[in-house]
PDB file of C-alpha atoms in Angstrom:
ATOM      1  CA  UNK A   1      -6.445   3.484  51.525  1.00  0.00           C
ATOM      2  CA  UNK A   2      -9.036   2.508  54.126  1.00  0.00           C
ATOM      3  CA  UNK A   3     -10.600   4.776  56.777  1.00  0.00           C
ATOM      4  CA  UNK A   4      -8.093   3.751  59.450  1.00  0.00           C
ATOM      5  CA  UNK A   5      -5.153   4.655  57.213  1.00  0.00           C
ATOM      6  CA  UNK A   6      -6.739   8.010  56.306  1.00  0.00           C
ATOM      7  CA  UNK A   7      -7.287   8.894  59.958  1.00  0.00           C
ATOM      8  CA  UNK A   8      -3.669   7.996  60.787  1.00  0.00           C
ATOM      9  CA  UNK A   9      -2.288  10.133  57.977  1.00  0.00           C
ATOM     10  CA  UNK A  10      -4.512  13.097  58.786  1.00  0.00           C
ATOM     11  CA  UNK A  11      -3.448  13.031  62.411  1.00  0.00           C
ATOM     12  CA  UNK A  12       0.236  13.589  61.672  1.00  0.00           C
ATOM     13  CA  UNK A  13       2.012  16.931  62.020  1.00  0.00           C
ATOM     14  CA  UNK A  14       4.518  17.189  59.199  1.00  0.00           C
ATOM     15  CA  UNK A  15       7.417  19.609  59.672  1.00  0.00           C
ATOM     16  CA  UNK A  16       9.336  18.897  56.445  1.00  0.00           C
ATOM     17  CA  UNK A  17       7.356  18.065  53.318  1.00  0.00           C
ATOM     18  CA  UNK A  18       8.669  17.040  49.907  1.00  0.00           C
ATOM     19  CA  UNK A  19       6.308  17.388  46.930  1.00  0.00           C
ATOM     20  CA  UNK A  20       7.466  15.407  43.894  1.00  0.00           C
ATOM     21  CA  UNK A  21       6.460  16.111  40.288  1.00  0.00           C
ATOM     22  CA  UNK A  22       9.168  14.898  37.906  1.00  0.00           C
ATOM     23  CA  UNK A  23       7.371  14.868  34.579  1.00  0.00           C
ATOM     24  CA  UNK A  24       6.408  17.621  32.129  1.00  0.00           C
ATOM     25  CA  UNK A  25       6.355  21.386  32.610  1.00  0.00           C
ATOM     26  CA  UNK A  26       2.617  21.733  32.034  1.00  0.00           C
ATOM     27  CA  UNK A  27       1.909  18.969  34.537  1.00  0.00           C
ATOM     28  CA  UNK A  28       3.949  20.852  37.139  1.00  0.00           C
ATOM     29  CA  UNK A  29       1.987  24.046  36.474  1.00  0.00           C
ATOM     30  CA  UNK A  30      -1.227  22.082  37.016  1.00  0.00           C
ATOM     31  CA  UNK A  31       0.173  20.983  40.383  1.00  0.00           C
ATOM     32  CA  UNK A  32       0.582  24.533  41.710  1.00  0.00           C
ATOM     33  CA  UNK A  33      -2.913  24.578  43.302  1.00  0.00           C
ATOM     34  CA  UNK A  34      -1.854  21.483  45.249  1.00  0.00           C
ATOM     35  CA  UNK A  35       1.345  23.189  46.403  1.00  0.00           C
ATOM     36  CA  UNK A  36      -0.617  26.179  47.683  1.00  0.00           C
ATOM     37  CA  UNK A  37      -3.139  23.903  49.403  1.00  0.00           C
ATOM     38  CA  UNK A  38      -0.331  22.121  51.276  1.00  0.00           C
ATOM     39  CA  UNK A  39       1.108  25.481  52.363  1.00  0.00           C
ATOM     40  CA  UNK A  40      -2.301  26.712  53.532  1.00  0.00           C
ATOM     41  CA  UNK A  41      -2.723  23.581  55.653  1.00  0.00           C
ATOM     42  CA  UNK A  42       0.860  23.513  56.963  1.00  0.00           C
ATOM     43  CA  UNK A  43       1.824  27.222  57.172  1.00  0.00           C
ATOM     44  CA  UNK A  44       4.838  26.620  59.421  1.00  0.00           C
ATOM     45  CA  UNK A  45       6.255  23.558  57.652  1.00  0.00           C
ATOM     46  CA  UNK A  46       9.316  23.479  55.422  1.00  0.00           C
ATOM     47  CA  UNK A  47       8.122  22.612  51.902  1.00  0.00           C
ATOM     48  CA  UNK A  48      10.431  21.540  49.076  1.00  0.00           C
ATOM     49  CA  UNK A  49       9.524  20.546  45.525  1.00  0.00           C
ATOM     50  CA  UNK A  50      11.473  17.938  43.534  1.00  0.00           C
ATOM     51  CA  UNK A  51      11.397  18.524  39.765  1.00  0.00           C
ATOM     52  CA  UNK A  52      13.446  17.958  36.619  1.00  0.00           C
ATOM     53  CA  UNK A  53      15.989  20.716  35.767  1.00  0.00           C
ATOM     54  CA  UNK A  54      14.029  22.013  32.772  1.00  0.00           C
ATOM     55  CA  UNK A  55      11.070  22.772  35.054  1.00  0.00           C
ATOM     56  CA  UNK A  56      13.012  24.730  37.665  1.00  0.00           C
ATOM     57  CA  UNK A  57      12.180  28.169  36.249  1.00  0.00           C
ATOM     58  CA  UNK A  58       8.462  27.405  36.445  1.00  0.00           C
ATOM     59  CA  UNK A  59       8.519  26.771  40.186  1.00  0.00           C
ATOM     60  CA  UNK A  60      11.407  28.966  41.374  1.00  0.00           C
ATOM     61  CA  UNK A  61      10.026  32.072  43.025  1.00  0.00           C
ATOM     62  CA  UNK A  62       6.811  30.354  44.078  1.00  0.00           C
ATOM     63  CA  UNK A  63       5.987  31.959  47.464  1.00  0.00           C
ATOM     64  CA  UNK A  64       4.515  28.751  48.872  1.00  0.00           C
ATOM     65  CA  UNK A  65       7.733  26.733  48.871  1.00  0.00           C
ATOM     66  CA  UNK A  66      11.078  26.961  50.658  1.00  0.00           C
ATOM     67  CA  UNK A  67      13.299  25.003  48.292  1.00  0.00           C
ATOM     68  CA  UNK A  68      13.498  23.646  44.748  1.00  0.00           C
ATOM     69  CA  UNK A  69      15.402  20.368  44.338  1.00  0.00           C
ATOM     70  CA  UNK A  70      16.257  19.077  40.875  1.00  0.00           C
ATOM     71  CA  UNK A  71      17.139  15.611  39.664  1.00  0.00           C
ATOM     72  CA  UNK A  72      18.878  15.350  36.285  1.00  0.00           C
ATOM     73  CA  UNK A  73      18.836  11.742  35.123  1.00  0.00           C
ATOM     74  CA  UNK A  74      20.501  12.506  31.774  1.00  0.00           C
ATOM     75  CA  UNK A  75      23.480  14.593  32.907  1.00  0.00           C
ATOM     76  CA  UNK A  76      24.341  15.748  36.415  1.00  0.00           C
ATOM     77  CA  UNK A  77      22.834  12.783  38.264  1.00  0.00           C
ATOM     78  CA  UNK A  78      23.458  10.081  35.665  1.00  0.00           C
ATOM     79  CA  UNK A  79      25.093   6.844  36.821  1.00  0.00           C
ATOM     80  CA  UNK A  80      24.962   4.647  39.918  1.00  0.00           C
ATOM     81  CA  UNK A  81      27.364   6.666  42.080  1.00  0.00           C
ATOM     82  CA  UNK A  82      25.629   9.950  41.333  1.00  0.00           C
ATOM     83  CA  UNK A  83      22.255   8.385  42.050  1.00  0.00           C
ATOM     84  CA  UNK A  84      23.554   7.175  45.403  1.00  0.00           C
ATOM     85  CA  UNK A  85      24.869  10.660  46.141  1.00  0.00           C
ATOM     86  CA  UNK A  86      21.475  12.151  45.280  1.00  0.00           C
ATOM     87  CA  UNK A  87      19.691   9.701  47.593  1.00  0.00           C
ATOM     88  CA  UNK A  88      22.124  10.422  50.443  1.00  0.00           C
ATOM     89  CA  UNK A  89      21.633  14.169  50.020  1.00  0.00           C
ATOM     90  CA  UNK A  90      17.879  13.640  50.101  1.00  0.00           C
ATOM     91  CA  UNK A  91      18.233  11.541  53.258  1.00  0.00           C
ATOM     92  CA  UNK A  92      20.234  14.327  54.961  1.00  0.00           C
ATOM     93  CA  UNK A  93      17.324  16.722  54.522  1.00  0.00           C
ATOM     94  CA  UNK A  94      15.195  14.538  56.843  1.00  0.00           C
ATOM     95  CA  UNK A  95      11.812  15.001  55.236  1.00  0.00           C
ATOM     96  CA  UNK A  96       9.003  13.366  57.200  1.00  0.00           C
ATOM     97  CA  UNK A  97       6.480  13.350  54.329  1.00  0.00           C
ATOM     98  CA  UNK A  98       6.771  12.873  50.561  1.00  0.00           C
ATOM     99  CA  UNK A  99       3.794  13.491  48.277  1.00  0.00           C
ATOM    100  CA  UNK A 100       4.233  11.858  44.870  1.00  0.00           C
ATOM    101  CA  UNK A 101       1.923  13.623  42.430  1.00  0.00           C
ATOM    102  CA  UNK A 102       2.961  11.499  39.434  1.00  0.00           C
ATOM    103  CA  UNK A 103       4.098   7.867  39.848  1.00  0.00           C
ATOM    104  CA  UNK A 104       7.521   6.799  38.582  1.00  0.00           C
ATOM    105  CA  UNK A 105       9.582   3.739  39.507  1.00  0.00           C
ATOM    106  CA  UNK A 106      12.711   5.822  40.057  1.00  0.00           C
ATOM    107  CA  UNK A 107      10.885   8.286  42.295  1.00  0.00           C
ATOM    108  CA  UNK A 108       9.489   5.572  44.546  1.00  0.00           C
ATOM    109  CA  UNK A 109      12.887   3.867  44.850  1.00  0.00           C
ATOM    110  CA  UNK A 110      14.639   7.128  45.749  1.00  0.00           C
ATOM    111  CA  UNK A 111      12.110   8.105  48.412  1.00  0.00           C
ATOM    112  CA  UNK A 112      12.222   4.623  49.938  1.00  0.00           C
ATOM    113  CA  UNK A 113      16.034   4.602  50.092  1.00  0.00           C
ATOM    114  CA  UNK A 114      16.062   8.173  51.428  1.00  0.00           C
ATOM    115  CA  UNK A 115      14.170   6.881  54.455  1.00  0.00           C
ATOM    116  CA  UNK A 116      11.276   9.328  54.296  1.00  0.00           C
ATOM    117  CA  UNK A 117       8.842   7.816  56.827  1.00  0.00           C
ATOM    118  CA  UNK A 118       5.549   8.845  55.165  1.00  0.00           C
ATOM    119  CA  UNK A 119       5.443   8.353  51.375  1.00  0.00           C
ATOM    120  CA  UNK A 120       2.048   8.953  49.822  1.00  0.00           C
ATOM    121  CA  UNK A 121       1.107   8.470  46.173  1.00  0.00           C
ATOM    122  CA  UNK A 122      -0.572   6.077  43.757  1.00  0.00           C
ATOM    123  CA  UNK A 123      -0.667   2.287  43.533  1.00  0.00           C
ATOM    124  CA  UNK A 124       1.341   2.233  40.304  1.00  0.00           C
ATOM    125  CA  UNK A 125       5.020   2.021  39.250  1.00  0.00           C
ATOM    126  CA  UNK A 126       6.432   0.250  42.321  1.00  0.00           C
ATOM    127  CA  UNK A 127       3.734   1.764  44.486  1.00  0.00           C
ATOM    128  CA  UNK A 128       4.504  -1.050  46.932  1.00  0.00           C
ATOM    129  CA  UNK A 129       7.402   1.140  48.130  1.00  0.00           C
ATOM    130  CA  UNK A 130       4.981   3.797  49.348  1.00  0.00           C
ATOM    131  CA  UNK A 131       3.606   3.771  52.876  1.00  0.00           C
ATOM    132  CA  UNK A 132       0.125   4.936  51.846  1.00  0.00           C
ATOM    133  CA  UNK A 133      -1.382   4.900  48.374  1.00  0.00           C
ATOM    134  CA  UNK A 134      -4.620   5.477  46.505  1.00  0.00           C
ATOM    135  CA  UNK A 135      -5.842   3.888  43.256  1.00  0.00           C
ATOM    136  CA  UNK A 136      -4.364   5.387  40.090  1.00  0.00           C
ATOM    137  CA  UNK A 137      -7.341   6.142  37.845  1.00  0.00           C
ATOM    138  CA  UNK A 138      -6.048   9.152  35.900  1.00  0.00           C
ATOM    139  CA  UNK A 139      -5.931   7.077  32.716  1.00  0.00           C
ATOM    140  CA  UNK A 140      -9.738   7.137  32.582  1.00  0.00           C
ATOM    141  CA  UNK A 141      -9.736  10.923  32.230  1.00  0.00           C
ATOM    142  CA  UNK A 142     -12.970  11.463  34.146  1.00  0.00           C
ATOM    143  CA  UNK A 143     -11.883  14.779  35.665  1.00  0.00           C
ATOM    144  CA  UNK A 144      -9.225  17.449  35.275  1.00  0.00           C
ATOM    145  CA  UNK A 145      -5.599  16.752  36.231  1.00  0.00           C
ATOM    146  CA  UNK A 146      -5.831  19.506  38.849  1.00  0.00           C
ATOM    147  CA  UNK A 147      -8.648  17.653  40.574  1.00  0.00           C
ATOM    148  CA  UNK A 148      -6.858  14.300  40.466  1.00  0.00           C
ATOM    149  CA  UNK A 149      -3.909  15.941  42.199  1.00  0.00           C
ATOM    150  CA  UNK A 150      -6.058  17.642  44.811  1.00  0.00           C
ATOM    151  CA  UNK A 151      -7.801  14.343  45.549  1.00  0.00           C
ATOM    152  CA  UNK A 152      -4.475  12.905  46.740  1.00  0.00           C
ATOM    153  CA  UNK A 153      -4.040  15.738  49.238  1.00  0.00           C
ATOM    154  CA  UNK A 154      -7.279  14.982  51.001  1.00  0.00           C
ATOM    155  CA  UNK A 155      -5.621  11.897  52.460  1.00  0.00           C
ATOM    156  CA  UNK A 156      -3.336  14.086  54.563  1.00  0.00           C
ATOM    157  CA  UNK A 157      -6.144  16.307  55.788  1.00  0.00           C
ATOM    158  CA  UNK A 158      -5.682  18.982  53.130  1.00  0.00           C
ATOM    159  CA  UNK A 159      -8.990  20.416  51.911  1.00  0.00           C
ATOM    160  CA  UNK A 160      -8.154  22.644  48.914  1.00  0.00           C
ATOM    161  CA  UNK A 161     -10.051  25.916  48.732  1.00  0.00           C
ATOM    162  CA  UNK A 162      -9.134  26.991  45.191  1.00  0.00           C
ATOM    163  CA  UNK A 163      -7.833  25.736  41.827  1.00  0.00           C
ATOM    164  CA  UNK A 164      -5.923  28.788  40.588  1.00  0.00           C
ATOM    165  CA  UNK A 165      -2.634  28.123  38.783  1.00  0.00           C
ATOM    166  CA  UNK A 166       0.516  30.033  39.676  1.00  0.00           C
ATOM    167  CA  UNK A 167       3.640  30.777  37.647  1.00  0.00           C
ATOM    168  CA  UNK A 168       5.979  33.562  38.819  1.00  0.00           C
ATOM    169  CA  UNK A 169       6.752  36.306  36.305  1.00  0.00           C
ATOM    170  CA  UNK A 170      10.384  37.353  36.539  1.00  0.00           C
ATOM    171  CA  UNK A 171      11.014  41.123  36.453  1.00  0.00           C
ATOM    172  CA  UNK A 172      14.272  40.670  34.557  1.00  0.00           C
ATOM    173  CA  UNK A 173      12.461  38.597  31.940  1.00  0.00           C
ATOM    174  CA  UNK A 174       9.690  41.190  31.693  1.00  0.00           C
ATOM    175  CA  UNK A 175      12.308  43.840  30.968  1.00  0.00           C
ATOM    176  CA  UNK A 176      14.038  41.589  28.416  1.00  0.00           C
ATOM    177  CA  UNK A 177      10.795  40.782  26.586  1.00  0.00           C
ATOM    178  CA  UNK A 178       9.754  44.435  26.687  1.00  0.00           C
ATOM    179  CA  UNK A 179      13.007  45.273  24.903  1.00  0.00           C
ATOM    180  CA  UNK A 180      12.566  42.523  22.300  1.00  0.00           C
ATOM    181  CA  UNK A 181       8.997  43.626  21.621  1.00  0.00           C
ATOM    182  CA  UNK A 182      10.068  47.262  21.247  1.00  0.00           C
ATOM    183  CA  UNK A 183      12.820  46.264  18.795  1.00  0.00           C
ATOM    184  CA  UNK A 184      10.171  44.506  16.717  1.00  0.00           C
ATOM    185  CA  UNK A 185       7.726  47.402  16.735  1.00  0.00           C
ATOM    186  CA  UNK A 186       5.396  46.031  19.398  1.00  0.00           C
ATOM    187  CA  UNK A 187       4.168  48.646  21.877  1.00  0.00           C
ATOM    188  CA  UNK A 188       2.393  48.286  25.217  1.00  0.00           C
ATOM    189  CA  UNK A 189      -0.922  49.192  23.564  1.00  0.00           C
ATOM    190  CA  UNK A 190      -0.705  46.690  20.706  1.00  0.00           C
ATOM    191  CA  UNK A 191      -2.872  43.603  20.517  1.00  0.00           C
ATOM    192  CA  UNK A 192      -0.348  40.791  20.848  1.00  0.00           C
ATOM    193  CA  UNK A 193      -1.450  37.367  19.667  1.00  0.00           C
ATOM    194  CA  UNK A 194       0.993  34.573  20.394  1.00  0.00           C
ATOM    195  CA  UNK A 195       1.106  31.361  18.385  1.00  0.00           C
ATOM    196  CA  UNK A 196       2.646  28.081  19.573  1.00  0.00           C
ATOM    197  CA  UNK A 197       2.588  25.464  16.766  1.00  0.00           C
ATOM    198  CA  UNK A 198       4.655  22.826  18.567  1.00  0.00           C
ATOM    199  CA  UNK A 199       3.755  19.900  20.784  1.00  0.00           C
ATOM    200  CA  UNK A 200       5.408  16.889  22.390  1.00  0.00           C
ATOM    201  CA  UNK A 201       3.644  14.379  20.139  1.00  0.00           C
ATOM    202  CA  UNK A 202       2.839  14.379  16.375  1.00  0.00           C
ATOM    203  CA  UNK A 203      -0.764  13.356  17.065  1.00  0.00           C
ATOM    204  CA  UNK A 204      -1.239  16.593  19.032  1.00  0.00           C
ATOM    205  CA  UNK A 205       0.005  18.947  16.286  1.00  0.00           C
ATOM    206  CA  UNK A 206      -2.186  21.088  14.093  1.00  0.00           C
ATOM    207  CA  UNK A 207      -0.428  21.753  10.783  1.00  0.00           C
ATOM    208  CA  UNK A 208       1.815  24.806  10.443  1.00  0.00           C
ATOM    209  CA  UNK A 209      -0.122  26.069   7.413  1.00  0.00           C
ATOM    210  CA  UNK A 210      -3.305  26.204   9.498  1.00  0.00           C
ATOM    211  CA  UNK A 211      -1.582  28.255  12.195  1.00  0.00           C
ATOM    212  CA  UNK A 212      -0.157  30.566   9.515  1.00  0.00           C
ATOM    213  CA  UNK A 213      -3.577  31.094   7.924  1.00  0.00           C
ATOM    214  CA  UNK A 214      -5.226  31.910  11.262  1.00  0.00           C
ATOM    215  CA  UNK A 215      -2.375  34.247  12.242  1.00  0.00           C
ATOM    216  CA  UNK A 216      -2.574  36.109   8.919  1.00  0.00           C
ATOM    217  CA  UNK A 217      -6.327  36.549   9.325  1.00  0.00           C
ATOM    218  CA  UNK A 218      -5.929  37.974  12.833  1.00  0.00           C
ATOM    219  CA  UNK A 219      -3.129  40.299  11.741  1.00  0.00           C
ATOM    220  CA  UNK A 220      -5.096  41.609   8.761  1.00  0.00           C
ATOM    221  CA  UNK A 221      -8.538  41.875  10.356  1.00  0.00           C
ATOM    222  CA  UNK A 222      -7.598  43.043  13.856  1.00  0.00           C
ATOM    223  CA  UNK A 223      -4.203  44.679  13.294  1.00  0.00           C
ATOM    224  CA  UNK A 224      -2.747  42.200  15.748  1.00  0.00           C
ATOM    225  CA  UNK A 225       0.980  41.837  16.287  1.00  0.00           C
ATOM    226  CA  UNK A 226       1.812  38.155  15.850  1.00  0.00           C
ATOM    227  CA  UNK A 227       4.465  36.499  18.018  1.00  0.00           C
ATOM    228  CA  UNK A 228       5.545  32.908  17.342  1.00  0.00           C
ATOM    229  CA  UNK A 229       7.124  30.806  20.085  1.00  0.00           C
ATOM    230  CA  UNK A 230       8.584  27.300  20.087  1.00  0.00           C
ATOM    231  CA  UNK A 231      11.037  25.298  22.171  1.00  0.00           C
ATOM    232  CA  UNK A 232      14.096  23.357  20.953  1.00  0.00           C
ATOM    233  CA  UNK A 233      12.063  20.331  19.896  1.00  0.00           C
ATOM    234  CA  UNK A 234       9.540  22.473  18.029  1.00  0.00           C
ATOM    235  CA  UNK A 235      11.756  25.046  16.305  1.00  0.00           C
ATOM    236  CA  UNK A 236      11.097  23.642  12.825  1.00  0.00           C
ATOM    237  CA  UNK A 237       7.346  24.068  13.327  1.00  0.00           C
ATOM    238  CA  UNK A 238       7.774  27.628  14.571  1.00  0.00           C
ATOM    239  CA  UNK A 239      10.040  28.530  11.657  1.00  0.00           C
ATOM    240  CA  UNK A 240       7.714  26.900   9.115  1.00  0.00           C
ATOM    241  CA  UNK A 241       4.715  28.792  10.480  1.00  0.00           C
ATOM    242  CA  UNK A 242       6.672  32.044  10.186  1.00  0.00           C
ATOM    243  CA  UNK A 243       7.742  31.232   6.615  1.00  0.00           C
ATOM    244  CA  UNK A 244       4.173  30.470   5.530  1.00  0.00           C
ATOM    245  CA  UNK A 245       2.766  33.693   6.959  1.00  0.00           C
ATOM    246  CA  UNK A 246       2.231  36.677   4.672  1.00  0.00           C
ATOM    247  CA  UNK A 247       1.851  39.212   7.479  1.00  0.00           C
ATOM    248  CA  UNK A 248       4.561  40.705   9.647  1.00  0.00           C
ATOM    249  CA  UNK A 249       5.472  38.525  12.614  1.00  0.00           C
ATOM    250  CA  UNK A 250       8.042  38.206  15.381  1.00  0.00           C
ATOM    251  CA  UNK A 251       9.499  34.716  15.427  1.00  0.00           C
ATOM    252  CA  UNK A 252      10.966  33.965  18.855  1.00  0.00           C
ATOM    253  CA  UNK A 253      11.312  30.214  18.327  1.00  0.00           C
ATOM    254  CA  UNK A 254      14.201  28.950  20.495  1.00  0.00           C
ATOM    255  CA  UNK A 255      15.145  32.522  21.447  1.00  0.00           C
ATOM    256  CA  UNK A 256      13.647  32.642  24.930  1.00  0.00           C
ATOM    257  CA  UNK A 257      13.745  30.813  28.253  1.00  0.00           C
ATOM    258  CA  UNK A 258      10.823  29.350  30.191  1.00  0.00           C
ATOM    259  CA  UNK A 259      10.862  32.447  32.402  1.00  0.00           C
ATOM    260  CA  UNK A 260      10.720  34.625  29.272  1.00  0.00           C
ATOM    261  CA  UNK A 261       7.744  32.612  28.053  1.00  0.00           C
ATOM    262  CA  UNK A 262       5.733  33.617  31.113  1.00  0.00           C
ATOM    263  CA  UNK A 263       6.553  37.270  30.395  1.00  0.00           C
ATOM    264  CA  UNK A 264       5.544  36.941  26.728  1.00  0.00           C
ATOM    265  CA  UNK A 265       2.251  35.347  27.653  1.00  0.00           C
ATOM    266  CA  UNK A 266       1.539  38.005  30.261  1.00  0.00           C
ATOM    267  CA  UNK A 267       1.670  40.569  27.415  1.00  0.00           C
ATOM    268  CA  UNK A 268      -0.545  38.395  25.204  1.00  0.00           C
ATOM    269  CA  UNK A 269      -4.188  39.249  24.437  1.00  0.00           C
ATOM    270  CA  UNK A 270      -4.818  35.815  22.893  1.00  0.00           C
ATOM    271  CA  UNK A 271      -2.746  32.630  22.917  1.00  0.00           C
ATOM    272  CA  UNK A 272      -3.349  29.908  20.313  1.00  0.00           C
ATOM    273  CA  UNK A 273      -1.546  26.621  20.833  1.00  0.00           C
ATOM    274  CA  UNK A 274      -1.603  22.900  20.412  1.00  0.00           C
ATOM    275  CA  UNK A 275      -2.218  20.875  23.572  1.00  0.00           C
ATOM    276  CA  UNK A 276       1.082  21.553  25.372  1.00  0.00           C
ATOM    277  CA  UNK A 277       2.764  22.935  28.495  1.00  0.00           C
ATOM    278  CA  UNK A 278       2.639  26.604  27.402  1.00  0.00           C
ATOM    279  CA  UNK A 279      -1.178  26.384  27.449  1.00  0.00           C
ATOM    280  CA  UNK A 280      -1.096  26.010  31.226  1.00  0.00           C
ATOM    281  CA  UNK A 281       1.555  28.708  31.668  1.00  0.00           C
ATOM    282  CA  UNK A 282      -0.693  31.057  29.678  1.00  0.00           C
ATOM    283  CA  UNK A 283      -3.637  30.275  31.942  1.00  0.00           C
ATOM    284  CA  UNK A 284      -1.486  30.864  35.016  1.00  0.00           C
ATOM    285  CA  UNK A 285      -0.551  34.398  33.899  1.00  0.00           C
ATOM    286  CA  UNK A 286      -4.078  35.248  32.752  1.00  0.00           C
ATOM    287  CA  UNK A 287      -3.768  35.058  28.967  1.00  0.00           C
ATOM    288  CA  UNK A 288      -7.008  34.121  27.148  1.00  0.00           C
ATOM    289  CA  UNK A 289      -6.199  30.790  25.537  1.00  0.00           C
ATOM    290  CA  UNK A 290      -7.372  28.589  22.685  1.00  0.00           C
ATOM    291  CA  UNK A 291      -5.957  25.063  22.906  1.00  0.00           C
ATOM    292  CA  UNK A 292      -6.208  22.696  19.943  1.00  0.00           C
ATOM    293  CA  UNK A 293      -6.536  19.017  20.822  1.00  0.00           C
ATOM    294  CA  UNK A 294      -5.628  16.413  18.215  1.00  0.00           C
ATOM    295  CA  UNK A 295      -6.715  13.376  20.191  1.00  0.00           C
ATOM    296  CA  UNK A 296      -9.628  12.428  22.381  1.00  0.00           C
ATOM    297  CA  UNK A 297      -8.461   9.168  23.970  1.00  0.00           C
ATOM    298  CA  UNK A 298      -9.481   8.601  27.568  1.00  0.00           C
ATOM    299  CA  UNK A 299      -6.906  10.220  29.813  1.00  0.00           C
ATOM    300  CA  UNK A 300      -5.525  12.399  26.994  1.00  0.00           C
ATOM    301  CA  UNK A 301      -8.636  14.415  26.202  1.00  0.00           C
ATOM    302  CA  UNK A 302      -9.667  17.995  27.053  1.00  0.00           C
ATOM    303  CA  UNK A 303     -11.613  16.658  30.032  1.00  0.00           C
ATOM    304  CA  UNK A 304      -8.300  16.073  31.801  1.00  0.00           C
ATOM    305  CA  UNK A 305      -5.986  18.592  30.107  1.00  0.00           C
ATOM    306  CA  UNK A 306      -8.111  21.566  28.978  1.00  0.00           C
ATOM    307  CA  UNK A 307      -7.104  25.160  29.804  1.00  0.00           C
ATOM    308  CA  UNK A 308      -8.438  26.461  33.108  1.00  0.00           C
ATOM    309  CA  UNK A 309      -8.863  30.004  34.264  1.00  0.00           C
TER     310      UNK A 309
END
């Protein structure tokens, strides 16, 4: 994007803004500083965020947005007719700006067909359908994902003032988790250490026996109460870690929602996890975090994905 394009974009007054992040939960959490920066710059604008259904709980309740829109490519919006319906509904909302924080072919097609006049993102994945774009260099992993996202905003005159993450903590979930903890002998004063042995990729996983050994040591030496969490794709790893432990533990693998996870991590004195989405949720709610990285490829390393706080 040359200087003339930047000046044109910065001079616009956007009344309805759509921020798009349709990839992983952790990536969405890392985009929350960008969402706040847009709100700070456009305090009177209507701001919506387009996400996948599984990420809705992470963004719902965010005070900087007016609406959460979900697109479900595997169920509710699957098929040509349903895709057309989704595009038409998007068109009816009459957004005048779309910010694409992660490039996807489908995203660019939808925004183009929805007739959103200003579509800003990266020159990748049918980036030709965008009206303004910047080079996609995230794969080099030279800076943190938060900073890559904030760089995009500068092209619409947004100058971010902070990098703090934000995940809402649901009061109903706090009450639910408080009850579960009490049932398992965990009080408000206990040192809770939460373990997450799962990850989206085998190359990112530390072995369950290593997690079990560390958890046992913390339980024995610091009288910590150990809580194990895992999502549907990681349940086997959570269960195996629990089975290998000698100390008492509370295994909540596949027993909680994303909203519950935020409440668990808010009660956590230390969170130990593979490189995964819960790492960024933990940082957002203030839990001290140790993240274990199994790969150091450019673009996948701690430089881009490390915990922040």
